[in-house]
CSV table of C-alpha atoms and ligand atoms in Angstrom, one decimal:
chain,number,residue,atom,x,y,z
L,1,MET,CA,87.4,123.7,124.3
L,2,LEU,CA,90.8,121.5,122.7
L,3,ARG,CA,92.4,117.9,124.7
L,4,ILE,CA,95.1,117.6,123.8
L,5,TYR,CA,97.3,114.0,123.7
L,6,ASN,CA,100.1,114.5,126.3
L,7,THR,CA,102.8,112.6,125.8
L,8,LEU,CA,104.2,113.2,129.1
L,9,SER,CA,100.5,112.2,131.0
L,10,ARG,CA,100.0,109.4,127.8
L,11,GLN,CA,96.7,111.0,127.8
L,12,LYS,CA,94.2,114.1,126.1
L,13,GLU,CA,94.3,116.6,128.4
L,14,ASP,CA,92.3,119.9,128.2
L,15,PHE,CA,94.3,122.8,126.5
L,16,LYS,CA,95.0,125.9,129.3
L,17,PRO,CA,97.4,128.2,127.9
L,18,ILE,CA,99.1,130.1,130.2
L,19,ASP,CA,99.1,132.7,128.8
L,20,GLU,CA,95.8,134.2,127.6
L,21,LYS,CA,97.2,136.7,125.5
L,22,ALA,CA,99.3,134.4,122.9
L,23,VAL,CA,100.3,130.5,123.2
L,24,ARG,CA,103.3,129.9,123.3
L,25,MET,CA,104.6,126.5,121.0
L,26,TYR,CA,108.1,125.0,120.3
L,27,SER,CA,108.6,122.8,117.0
L,28,CYS,CA,111.8,121.3,116.8
L,29,GLY,CA,113.1,122.2,113.6
L,30,PRO,CA,115.2,119.9,110.2
L,31,THR,CA,118.6,119.4,110.4
L,32,VAL,CA,119.6,121.4,106.8
L,33,TYR,CA,122.7,119.1,106.0
L,34,SER,CA,120.4,117.6,102.5
L,35,PHE,CA,116.6,118.4,101.9
L,36,ALA,CA,113.5,117.2,104.1
L,37,HIS,CA,112.3,114.4,103.3
L,38,ILE,CA,108.2,113.4,102.6
L,39,GLY,CA,108.2,112.3,106.1
L,40,ASN,CA,110.3,115.3,107.8
L,41,MET,CA,107.0,117.2,106.1
L,42,ARG,CA,103.9,114.7,107.5
L,43,THR,CA,105.4,115.9,111.2
L,44,TYR,CA,105.6,119.9,110.2
L,45,ILE,CA,102.9,119.4,108.9
L,46,PHE,CA,101.3,117.7,112.3
L,47,MET,CA,102.8,121.0,113.5
L,48,ASP,CA,101.0,123.9,110.6
L,49,ILE,CA,97.4,121.7,111.8
L,50,PHE,CA,98.2,122.2,115.2
L,51,ARG,CA,98.8,125.9,114.4
L,52,ARG,CA,96.3,126.1,112.3
L,53,VAL,CA,93.3,124.5,114.8
L,54,LEU,CA,94.8,126.4,117.4
L,55,LYS,CA,94.3,130.0,115.9
L,56,TYR,CA,90.5,128.4,114.4
L,57,ASP,CA,89.7,128.4,118.4
L,58,GLY,CA,90.5,132.4,118.8
L,59,TYR,CA,94.3,131.8,120.3
L,60,LYS,CA,97.9,134.4,118.9
L,61,ILE,CA,100.2,131.7,119.2
L,62,LYS,CA,103.9,132.9,119.1
L,63,GLY,CA,105.7,129.8,117.7
L,64,VAL,CA,109.7,129.5,117.9
L,65,MET,CA,111.3,126.9,115.1
L,66,ASN,CA,114.7,126.1,115.0
L,67,ILE,CA,117.2,125.4,112.0
L,68,THR,CA,120.4,123.2,113.2
L,69,ASP,CA,122.8,125.3,110.6
L,70,VAL,CA,125.9,123.4,112.9
L,71,GLY,CA,125.5,119.9,112.7
L,72,HIS,CA,124.8,117.4,115.1
L,73,LEU,CA,127.0,114.1,115.2
L,74,LEU,CA,126.2,111.4,113.0
L,75,SER,CA,124.4,109.1,115.8
L,76,ASP,CA,122.3,110.9,118.8
L,77,SER,CA,125.0,109.5,120.7
L,78,ASP,CA,127.7,111.7,120.9
L,79,SER,CA,130.9,110.2,118.1
L,80,GLY,CA,131.4,110.6,114.5
L,81,GLU,CA,131.8,113.4,111.6
L,82,ASP,CA,129.4,116.3,111.8
L,83,LYS,CA,126.7,115.5,109.4
L,84,MET,CA,126.9,118.9,108.0
L,85,GLU,CA,130.5,118.5,108.2
L,86,LYS,CA,129.8,115.2,105.8
L,87,ALA,CA,128.4,117.1,103.7
L,88,SER,CA,130.1,119.2,102.5
L,89,ARG,CA,133.0,117.7,102.0
L,90,GLU,CA,130.6,115.4,100.1
L,91,GLN,CA,129.5,118.3,98.0
L,92,GLN,CA,132.1,121.0,98.6
L,93,LYS,CA,130.9,123.9,100.1
L,94,THR,CA,131.2,125.5,102.8
L,95,PRO,CA,128.9,124.0,105.6
L,96,TRP,CA,127.6,127.4,106.2
L,97,GLU,CA,126.1,127.2,101.8
L,98,ILE,CA,125.5,124.1,102.5
L,99,ALA,CA,122.8,125.3,105.1
L,100,GLU,CA,121.6,128.0,103.1
L,101,PHE,CA,120.5,126.0,99.8
L,102,TYR,CA,119.0,123.4,102.0
L,103,THR,CA,117.0,125.7,105.1
L,104,ASN,CA,115.8,127.7,101.4
L,105,ILE,CA,114.2,124.8,100.1
L,106,PHE,CA,112.3,123.8,103.1
L,107,PHE,CA,111.1,127.5,103.2
L,108,GLU,CA,110.0,126.6,100.0
L,109,ASP,CA,108.5,122.9,100.4
L,110,LEU,CA,106.4,124.6,103.1
L,111,LYS,CA,104.6,127.2,101.3
L,112,LYS,CA,104.0,124.5,98.7
L,113,LEU,CA,102.3,122.5,101.1
L,114,ASN,CA,100.5,125.6,103.1
L,115,ILE,CA,102.8,125.0,106.0
L,116,SER,CA,102.4,127.8,108.1
L,117,ARG,CA,105.9,129.3,109.6
L,118,PRO,CA,106.2,129.6,112.3
L,119,GLU,CA,106.8,133.5,113.8
L,120,ILE,CA,109.9,133.2,115.0
L,121,ILE,CA,112.6,130.9,113.0
L,122,ALA,CA,115.6,130.5,115.0
L,123,LYS,CA,119.1,129.6,113.2
L,124,ALA,CA,121.7,128.4,116.0
L,125,THR,CA,124.8,129.6,114.0
L,126,ASP,CA,123.0,132.9,115.5
L,127,HIS,CA,122.5,131.8,119.0
L,128,ILE,CA,126.3,130.4,119.6
L,129,ASP,CA,126.7,132.8,122.7
L,130,ASP,CA,123.9,132.4,124.2
L,131,MET,CA,124.1,128.1,123.5
L,132,ILE,CA,127.4,129.0,125.7
L,133,LYS,CA,125.8,131.2,128.2
L,134,TYR,CA,124.1,128.7,128.9
L,135,VAL,CA,126.1,125.9,129.5
L,136,GLN,CA,127.7,127.9,131.8
L,137,ALA,CA,124.4,128.8,133.7
L,138,LEU,CA,124.0,124.3,134.1
L,139,GLU,CA,127.5,124.5,134.9
L,140,GLU,CA,127.4,126.4,137.9
L,141,LYS,CA,124.4,124.9,139.3
L,142,GLY,CA,126.5,121.2,139.2
L,143,TYR,CA,125.3,119.3,136.4
L,144,GLY,CA,127.2,120.3,134.1
L,145,TYR,CA,131.0,119.0,133.4
L,146,GLU,CA,134.3,118.9,131.7
L,147,ILE,CA,136.5,116.0,130.6
L,148,ASP,CA,139.5,116.8,127.8
L,149,ASP,CA,136.6,116.2,125.0
L,150,GLY,CA,133.8,118.5,126.0
L,151,ILE,CA,131.4,119.7,128.7
L,152,TYR,CA,129.0,117.0,129.7
L,153,PHE,CA,125.3,116.6,131.7
L,154,ASP,CA,126.0,114.5,134.0
L,155,ILE,CA,122.3,112.0,134.4
L,156,ALA,CA,123.3,111.1,137.2
L,157,LYS,CA,122.9,114.8,138.8
L,158,PHE,CA,118.8,114.4,137.6
L,159,PRO,CA,116.6,111.8,139.3
L,160,SER,CA,113.5,112.1,136.7
L,161,TYR,CA,115.6,111.4,133.9
L,162,GLY,CA,113.5,109.2,131.1
L,163,LYS,CA,110.0,110.5,132.6
L,164,LEU,CA,108.7,111.8,129.2
L,165,SER,CA,109.9,108.2,127.3
L,166,ARG,CA,109.4,106.0,130.5
L,167,LEU,CA,111.8,103.6,130.0
L,168,SER,CA,115.2,103.3,131.8
L,169,LEU,CA,118.8,104.1,130.0
L,170,GLU,CA,119.7,101.0,129.5
L,171,ASP,CA,116.5,100.7,127.0
L,172,GLN,CA,116.5,103.5,125.8
L,173,GLN,CA,120.2,103.3,124.4
L,174,ALA,CA,119.7,100.3,123.5
L,175,GLY,CA,120.4,99.2,119.6
L,176,ALA,CA,122.5,103.6,120.0
L,177,ARG,CA,125.3,103.4,119.6
L,178,VAL,CA,127.0,104.6,123.2
L,179,GLU,CA,130.9,106.1,122.6
L,180,VAL,CA,132.5,104.4,125.1
L,181,ASN,CA,134.7,106.9,127.2
L,182,ASN,CA,136.8,106.6,130.0
L,183,GLN,CA,136.4,110.0,131.5
L,184,LYS,CA,132.5,110.4,131.3
L,185,HIS,CA,130.6,110.0,134.8
L,186,ASN,CA,128.0,107.6,133.3
L,187,PRO,CA,128.5,106.1,129.3
L,188,TYR,CA,124.7,108.6,128.9
L,189,ASP,CA,125.8,111.8,130.0
L,190,PHE,CA,125.8,113.8,126.9
L,191,ALA,CA,127.7,116.8,125.2
L,192,LEU,CA,126.3,119.8,125.7
L,193,TRP,CA,129.9,121.5,124.3
L,194,LYS,CA,132.1,119.9,122.4
L,195,LYS,CA,135.8,120.7,121.8
L,196,ALA,CA,136.6,120.8,118.5
L,197,GLU,CA,139.5,119.3,116.4
L,198,PRO,CA,141.5,121.8,114.3
L,199,GLU,CA,139.9,120.5,110.3
L,200,HIS,CA,136.6,120.8,112.6
L,201,ILE,CA,135.0,123.6,110.3
L,202,MET,CA,132.3,124.8,112.1
L,203,GLN,CA,133.6,125.9,115.7
L,204,TRP,CA,133.5,128.7,117.9
L,205,PRO,CA,135.4,130.0,120.7
L,206,SER,CA,134.5,129.0,124.1
L,207,PRO,CA,135.4,129.7,127.6
L,208,TRP,CA,137.1,125.9,126.9
L,209,GLY,CA,138.4,126.8,123.8
L,210,MET,CA,137.5,126.1,120.1
L,211,GLY,CA,134.7,124.1,119.6
L,212,TYR,CA,130.9,123.5,119.2
L,213,PRO,CA,127.7,123.3,121.0
L,214,GLY,CA,125.5,119.4,120.9
L,215,TRP,CA,122.4,119.0,119.5
L,216,HIS,CA,120.2,119.4,122.6
L,217,ILE,CA,121.2,122.8,124.6
L,218,GLU,CA,119.6,124.3,120.9
L,219,CYS,CA,116.2,123.8,121.7
L,220,SER,CA,117.1,124.1,125.5
L,221,THR,CA,118.8,127.3,124.6
L,222,MET,CA,116.0,129.3,121.6
L,223,SER,CA,113.7,127.5,123.9
L,224,LYS,CA,114.2,129.8,126.8
L,225,LYS,CA,115.1,132.7,124.7
L,226,TYR,CA,112.0,133.6,122.9
L,227,LEU,CA,109.4,131.5,125.1
L,228,GLY,CA,110.1,132.1,128.2
L,229,SER,CA,111.7,129.7,130.7
L,230,THR,CA,108.1,128.1,131.0
L,231,PHE,CA,106.2,127.7,128.2
L,232,ASP,CA,102.9,126.1,126.3
L,233,ILE,CA,103.8,123.8,124.2
L,234,HIS,CA,106.6,121.9,122.4
L,235,THR,CA,106.2,119.8,119.2
L,236,GLY,CA,107.9,116.7,116.8
L,237,GLY,CA,108.3,113.4,115.8
L,238,VAL,CA,108.3,110.4,118.2
L,239,ASP,CA,112.1,109.9,117.3
L,240,HIS,CA,112.5,112.6,119.8
L,241,ILE,CA,111.2,111.6,122.4
L,242,PRO,CA,113.4,108.9,123.8
L,243,VAL,CA,117.0,111.1,123.5
L,244,HIS,CA,116.4,114.9,122.7
L,245,HIS,CA,113.2,115.6,124.0
L,246,GLU,CA,114.3,113.7,127.2
L,247,ASN,CA,117.4,115.7,127.2
L,248,GLU,CA,116.2,119.2,126.8
L,249,ILE,CA,114.0,118.4,130.1
L,250,ALA,CA,117.2,117.4,131.6
L,251,GLN,CA,118.6,120.7,131.5
L,252,SER,CA,115.7,122.9,131.0
L,253,GLU,CA,114.9,121.8,134.1
L,254,ALA,CA,117.8,121.4,135.5
L,255,LEU,CA,118.3,125.0,134.9
L,256,GLU,CA,115.1,126.3,136.5
L,257,GLY,CA,114.4,124.2,139.0
L,258,LYS,CA,111.0,123.4,137.5
L,259,LYS,CA,108.3,122.5,134.5
L,260,THR,CA,108.9,123.9,131.5
L,261,VAL,CA,106.6,122.4,129.0
L,262,ASN,CA,103.3,121.6,129.5
L,263,TYR,CA,102.2,119.8,127.3
L,264,TRP,CA,104.4,117.6,124.6
L,265,VAL,CA,103.3,116.3,121.8
L,266,HIS,CA,104.2,113.9,119.5
L,267,GLY,CA,103.5,113.5,115.5
L,268,GLU,CA,103.5,109.2,114.6
L,269,PHE,CA,106.2,108.3,111.9
L,270,MET,CA,105.9,108.1,107.9
L,271,LEU,CA,106.3,104.6,106.7
L,272,VAL,CA,108.0,103.5,102.6
L,273,ASN,CA,105.6,100.0,102.1
L,274,ASN,CA,105.8,99.1,106.2
L,275,GLY,CA,109.1,100.4,106.7
L,276,LYS,CA,111.7,103.0,107.9
L,277,MET,CA,112.4,106.1,105.7
L,278,SER,CA,115.2,107.6,106.8
L,279,LYS,CA,117.8,109.6,105.2
L,280,SER,CA,120.4,107.4,106.0
L,281,LEU,CA,118.3,104.3,104.1
L,282,ARG,CA,118.2,106.4,100.8
L,283,ASN,CA,114.3,105.1,100.5
L,284,THR,CA,113.4,109.0,100.8
L,285,TYR,CA,111.2,111.2,98.8
L,286,THR,CA,110.7,115.1,98.4
L,287,VAL,CA,108.1,117.2,97.8
L,288,SER,CA,109.4,118.0,94.4
L,289,GLN,CA,110.0,114.8,93.3
L,290,LEU,CA,106.8,114.2,94.6
L,291,GLU,CA,105.4,116.9,92.1
L,292,ASP,CA,107.5,115.6,88.7
L,293,MET,CA,106.1,112.1,89.7
L,294,GLY,CA,102.7,114.2,89.4
L,295,TYR,CA,101.4,114.3,92.2
L,296,PRO,CA,101.2,117.9,93.7
L,297,ALA,CA,102.5,119.3,97.2
L,298,VAL,CA,98.5,119.6,98.1
L,299,VAL,CA,97.6,116.2,97.6
L,300,PHE,CA,100.4,114.9,99.7
L,301,ARG,CA,99.2,116.4,102.4
L,302,TYR,CA,95.2,116.0,101.8
L,303,PHE,CA,97.2,112.6,102.0
L,304,CYS,CA,98.1,112.9,105.3
L,305,LEU,CA,95.0,114.3,106.5
L,306,ASN,CA,93.2,110.9,106.4
L,307,ALA,CA,95.6,109.6,109.5
L,308,HIS,CA,95.0,110.8,112.5
L,309,TYR,CA,98.4,112.3,113.3
L,310,ARG,CA,99.1,110.2,116.3
L,311,LYS,CA,98.8,107.1,113.9
L,312,LYS,CA,101.6,105.6,111.5
L,313,LEU,CA,100.9,106.3,108.4
L,314,ASN,CA,102.0,104.4,105.2
L,315,PHE,CA,103.4,105.6,102.6
L,316,THR,CA,102.1,104.4,98.3
L,317,PHE,CA,102.4,105.4,95.6
L,318,GLU,CA,98.6,103.6,95.3
L,319,GLY,CA,98.0,105.4,98.6
L,320,MET,CA,98.9,108.8,96.7
L,321,ASP,CA,96.9,107.5,93.5
L,322,ALA,CA,93.9,107.6,95.6
L,323,ALA,CA,94.7,110.4,97.4
L,324,LYS,CA,94.4,112.3,94.1
L,325,VAL,CA,91.4,110.8,93.1
L,326,SER,CA,89.5,112.0,96.0
L,327,TYR,CA,91.1,114.9,96.5
L,328,SER,CA,90.0,115.5,92.6
L,329,ARG,CA,86.3,114.1,93.9
L,330,LEU,CA,85.7,116.6,96.6
L,331,LEU,CA,86.8,120.0,95.0
L,332,SER,CA,84.3,118.7,91.9
L,333,ALA,CA,81.8,118.2,94.7
L,334,LEU,CA,82.3,121.9,96.9
L,335,TYR,CA,82.4,123.6,92.9
L,336,GLN,CA,78.8,122.2,92.5
L,337,HIS,CA,77.8,124.5,95.6
L,338,LYS,CA,80.0,126.9,94.7
L,339,MET,CA,77.9,127.6,91.7
L,340,SER,CA,74.4,126.9,93.4
L,341,GLN,CA,72.3,129.9,94.1
L,342,GLU,CA,70.5,128.1,96.6
L,343,LYS,CA,70.4,128.3,100.2
L,344,THR,CA,70.7,125.8,103.2
L,345,SER,CA,69.2,126.5,107.0
L,346,GLU,CA,70.9,128.2,109.6
L,347,GLU,CA,69.7,124.2,111.4
L,348,VAL,CA,72.3,122.0,108.6
L,349,LEU,CA,74.8,124.2,108.5
L,350,ALA,CA,75.1,124.6,112.9
L,351,LYS,CA,75.1,121.6,112.7
L,352,TYR,CA,78.3,120.4,110.2
L,353,LYS,CA,80.0,123.1,112.2
L,354,LYS,CA,79.9,122.3,115.1
L,355,ASP,CA,80.8,118.0,114.2
L,356,PHE,CA,83.4,119.5,112.6
L,357,GLU,CA,85.1,122.0,115.4
L,358,ASP,CA,84.1,118.7,118.1
L,359,ALA,CA,86.6,116.7,116.1
L,360,ILE,CA,89.3,119.2,115.2
L,361,ASN,CA,89.2,119.7,118.8
L,362,ASP,CA,88.9,116.3,120.1
L,363,ASP,CA,93.2,116.5,119.6
L,364,LEU,CA,93.4,117.2,116.5
L,365,ASN,CA,91.1,113.9,114.8
L,366,ILE,CA,91.5,115.9,111.3
L,367,PRO,CA,90.8,112.5,109.2
L,368,LEU,CA,87.1,113.1,111.0
L,369,ALA,CA,86.9,116.2,110.3
L,370,LEU,CA,86.9,115.4,106.5
L,371,GLY,CA,84.7,112.8,107.5
L,372,VAL,CA,82.3,116.1,107.8
L,373,LEU,CA,83.3,117.9,105.4
L,374,TRP,CA,82.9,115.2,102.7
L,375,THR,CA,79.0,114.6,104.2
L,376,MET,CA,78.5,117.7,103.6
L,377,THR,CA,78.9,117.4,99.9
L,378,LYS,CA,76.3,115.0,99.1
L,379,GLU,CA,73.6,117.2,100.8
L,380,LYS,CA,71.5,119.5,98.1
L,381,LYS,CA,74.2,121.7,96.5
L,382,SER,CA,73.9,125.7,98.1
L,383,LYS,CA,76.6,128.2,98.1
L,384,ASP,CA,75.7,128.3,102.0
L,385,ILE,CA,77.6,124.9,102.1
L,386,PHE,CA,80.8,125.9,100.4
L,387,GLU,CA,81.1,128.9,102.2
L,388,LEU,CA,80.8,126.5,105.7
L,389,ALA,CA,83.6,124.9,103.3
L,390,LEU,CA,85.9,127.1,103.0
L,391,GLU,CA,86.0,128.0,106.9
L,392,MET,CA,86.8,124.3,107.7
L,393,ASP,CA,89.4,125.1,105.1
L,394,LYS,CA,91.3,127.1,107.6
L,395,VAL,CA,92.3,124.5,109.5
L,396,PHE,CA,93.1,121.8,106.3
L,397,GLY,CA,94.5,124.6,104.0
L,398,LEU,CA,93.3,122.4,101.4
L,399,ASN,CA,93.2,125.4,99.1
L,400,LEU,CA,89.6,124.6,98.4
L,401,LYS,CA,88.3,128.0,97.8
L,402,ASP,CA,89.6,126.6,93.6
L,403,ALA,CA,87.1,124.1,94.3
L,404,LYS,CA,86.7,122.9,90.3
L,405,LEU,CA,85.2,121.0,88.5
L,406,ASP,CA,86.6,117.2,87.8
L,407,VAL,CA,85.1,117.1,84.9
L,408,LEU,CA,86.2,112.7,85.0
L,409,ASP,CA,84.2,112.9,87.9
L,410,ALA,CA,81.1,115.1,86.5
L,411,GLN,CA,80.4,112.6,83.5
L,412,GLU,CA,79.8,109.1,85.1
L,413,ASP,CA,76.9,107.6,85.2
L,414,ILE,CA,75.8,110.8,83.0
L,415,PRO,CA,72.4,109.0,79.9
L,416,GLU,CA,73.8,108.9,76.8
L,417,ASP,CA,70.6,110.8,75.3
L,418,ILE,CA,72.1,113.9,77.8
L,419,LYS,CA,75.2,113.5,76.7
L,420,LYS,CA,73.5,114.4,73.8
L,421,MET,CA,71.7,117.3,74.4
L,422,ALA,CA,74.8,118.8,75.2
L,423,GLU,CA,76.7,118.3,72.5
L,424,GLU,CA,73.5,119.4,70.3
L,425,ARG,CA,73.9,122.9,72.9
L,426,LEU,CA,76.6,123.2,72.3
L,427,ASN,CA,77.3,123.3,68.7
L,428,ALA,CA,74.0,125.8,69.0
L,429,LYS,CA,76.3,127.9,71.0
L,430,LYS,CA,79.4,127.7,68.0
L,431,ASN,CA,76.3,128.9,66.3
L,432,LYS,CA,75.7,131.5,67.8
L,433,ASP,CA,72.3,130.3,68.1
L,434,TRP,CA,71.3,131.4,71.5
L,435,ALA,CA,67.4,129.9,71.8
L,436,THR,CA,69.0,126.4,70.3
L,437,ALA,CA,71.3,126.7,73.8
L,438,ASP,CA,69.4,127.7,76.2
L,439,SER,CA,66.2,125.2,75.6
L,440,LEU,CA,68.3,122.6,75.3
L,441,ARG,CA,69.2,123.9,78.5
L,442,ASN,CA,66.0,124.3,79.9
L,443,GLU,CA,65.6,120.9,79.0
L,444,ILE,CA,68.5,119.0,80.3
L,445,LYS,CA,67.8,121.2,83.6
L,446,ALA,CA,64.0,119.6,83.9
L,447,LYS,CA,65.7,116.3,83.8
L,448,GLY,CA,67.9,116.8,86.6
L,449,TYR,CA,71.1,117.9,85.1
L,450,SER,CA,72.9,120.9,84.8
L,451,ILE,CA,75.3,122.1,82.4
L,452,LEU,CA,78.5,123.4,83.9
L,453,ASP,CA,80.0,125.8,81.2
L,454,SER,CA,84.2,126.2,82.0
L,455,LYS,CA,86.3,128.1,79.7
L,456,ASP,CA,87.3,125.2,78.3
L,457,GLY,CA,84.1,123.4,77.0
L,458,TYR,CA,81.5,122.0,79.5
L,459,THR,CA,80.6,119.8,82.1
L,460,ILE,CA,77.3,118.3,83.2
L,461,VAL,CA,76.7,117.3,86.3
L,462,LYS,CA,73.2,115.3,88.3
L,463,ASP,CA,71.1,118.2,90.2
X,501,AMP,P1,115.6,115.9,111.6
X,501,AMP,O1,115.9,117.1,110.8
X,501,AMP,O2,115.8,114.8,111.0
X,501,AMP,O3,116.3,116.1,113.1
X,501,AMP,O4,114.2,115.7,110.8
X,501,AMP,C1,112.9,116.9,111.7
X,501,AMP,C2,112.1,116.0,111.7
X,501,AMP,O5,111.5,115.5,110.9
X,501,AMP,C3,111.8,115.8,113.4
X,501,AMP,O6,110.6,116.2,114.2
X,501,AMP,C4,112.2,114.1,113.4
X,501,AMP,O7,111.2,114.0,114.5
X,501,AMP,C5,110.7,114.4,111.2
X,501,AMP,N1,110.9,113.2,111.1
X,501,AMP,C6,112.3,112.1,110.5
X,501,AMP,N2,111.8,111.3,109.8
X,501,AMP,C7,110.2,111.2,109.9
X,501,AMP,C8,109.8,110.8,109.2
X,501,AMP,N3,109.8,108.8,108.2
X,501,AMP,N4,108.2,110.4,109.5
X,501,AMP,C9,107.6,111.6,110.5
X,501,AMP,N5,108.3,112.6,111.2
X,501,AMP,C10,109.8,112.0,111.0
X,502,ZN,ZN1,114.9,120.2,119.3
């Protein structure tokens, strides 16, 4: 039974889907006005792990992710220049071109990181009419009111506002810039729909004149459209708890008059040198930049999997170097199992399988599950171990099937006489002296080592 930490209750809960046929899951997607950074990617790796664990447990999933291509405002408050338009002005492209460009790169990054795409990808600009209808419905129910620059949600009408973050309004907004707008009933009321100035490029006709949707309304509208008025899981990064998800809850529950999400699950942040990573601070890296620096995307994935999703993860290049070495050793260790013809007993295999399943089902404890995999690699070499590792890799997504030798790793601690015999064997092979080559191989084997031939030579491993 999967247990998952619900931000709403602040505890681990048994996961019970509404409908056994398919788990319904919504994940806040990227704002596509610039490159997604590796911090963003940590959150999507967490989403992917969650999806993989659900699949491993036998569930089907209907997942939705939005693409914010409208651009939301510069800060979480409702003022400032639209992010998409800022990028558009700086790069001399239309906001639509900007959005398409960065959306494509985002999907390439997902692919590189083995992140499975949610079943439904919903672009905000394709759902403007749905959002207008949603805002109208909130207005009809008395939750929305119109002022000069837009339609706002009336927080005073929703007394449980703040239940997800457990913060008072003042605490939540501390530090956030709140626009002084005398027409708002309450300074913390947020925009459902904004009326556009003529120079605003992205704008659509609405009952309130030309304008564009608020950011939060996107997620409430699209989750309802594809997943229904109540669904199972909503994911996102912890930064979304106080404003974005609080506002989503206010909108959705105001409209439906009931709980709309059963499990709110949030991924912790990635830091850089123990500080905040953000596009605006310009201390971010992209997956492609890491690749250019010699860190394959899968190594970054491995780096992320070594930390639990509810723990902060500090990104450093020392950490990435360690991940690179460790990942390579893992592949190397598994390769030796892959090449073995030996068997492992059912009991031993069953125990590792159970330990693995217990770990992943305990609030997605992937670091512990990786520990199980590592311990398992230390068993006597056997093909069965490799097969079980591949089964586990349905969750890890670490390309373990590509297990190959890490020459550096494998050559460690090999005695000189063995190395010498291996060289002699290679020469014998080159001279097509198969008898000598075979006898040297047997001699090496008798001393407790094996030669693994590969296309660029051979590697010696301890049996
Ligand atoms: P954005 O495109 O800014 O809306 O962010 C996309 C996703 O990345 C959201 O779910 C954020 O919560 C998440 N996110 C942003 N910064 C970080 C970070 N430093 N570490 C982890 N997740 C992040
Ligand atoms: Zn969202």
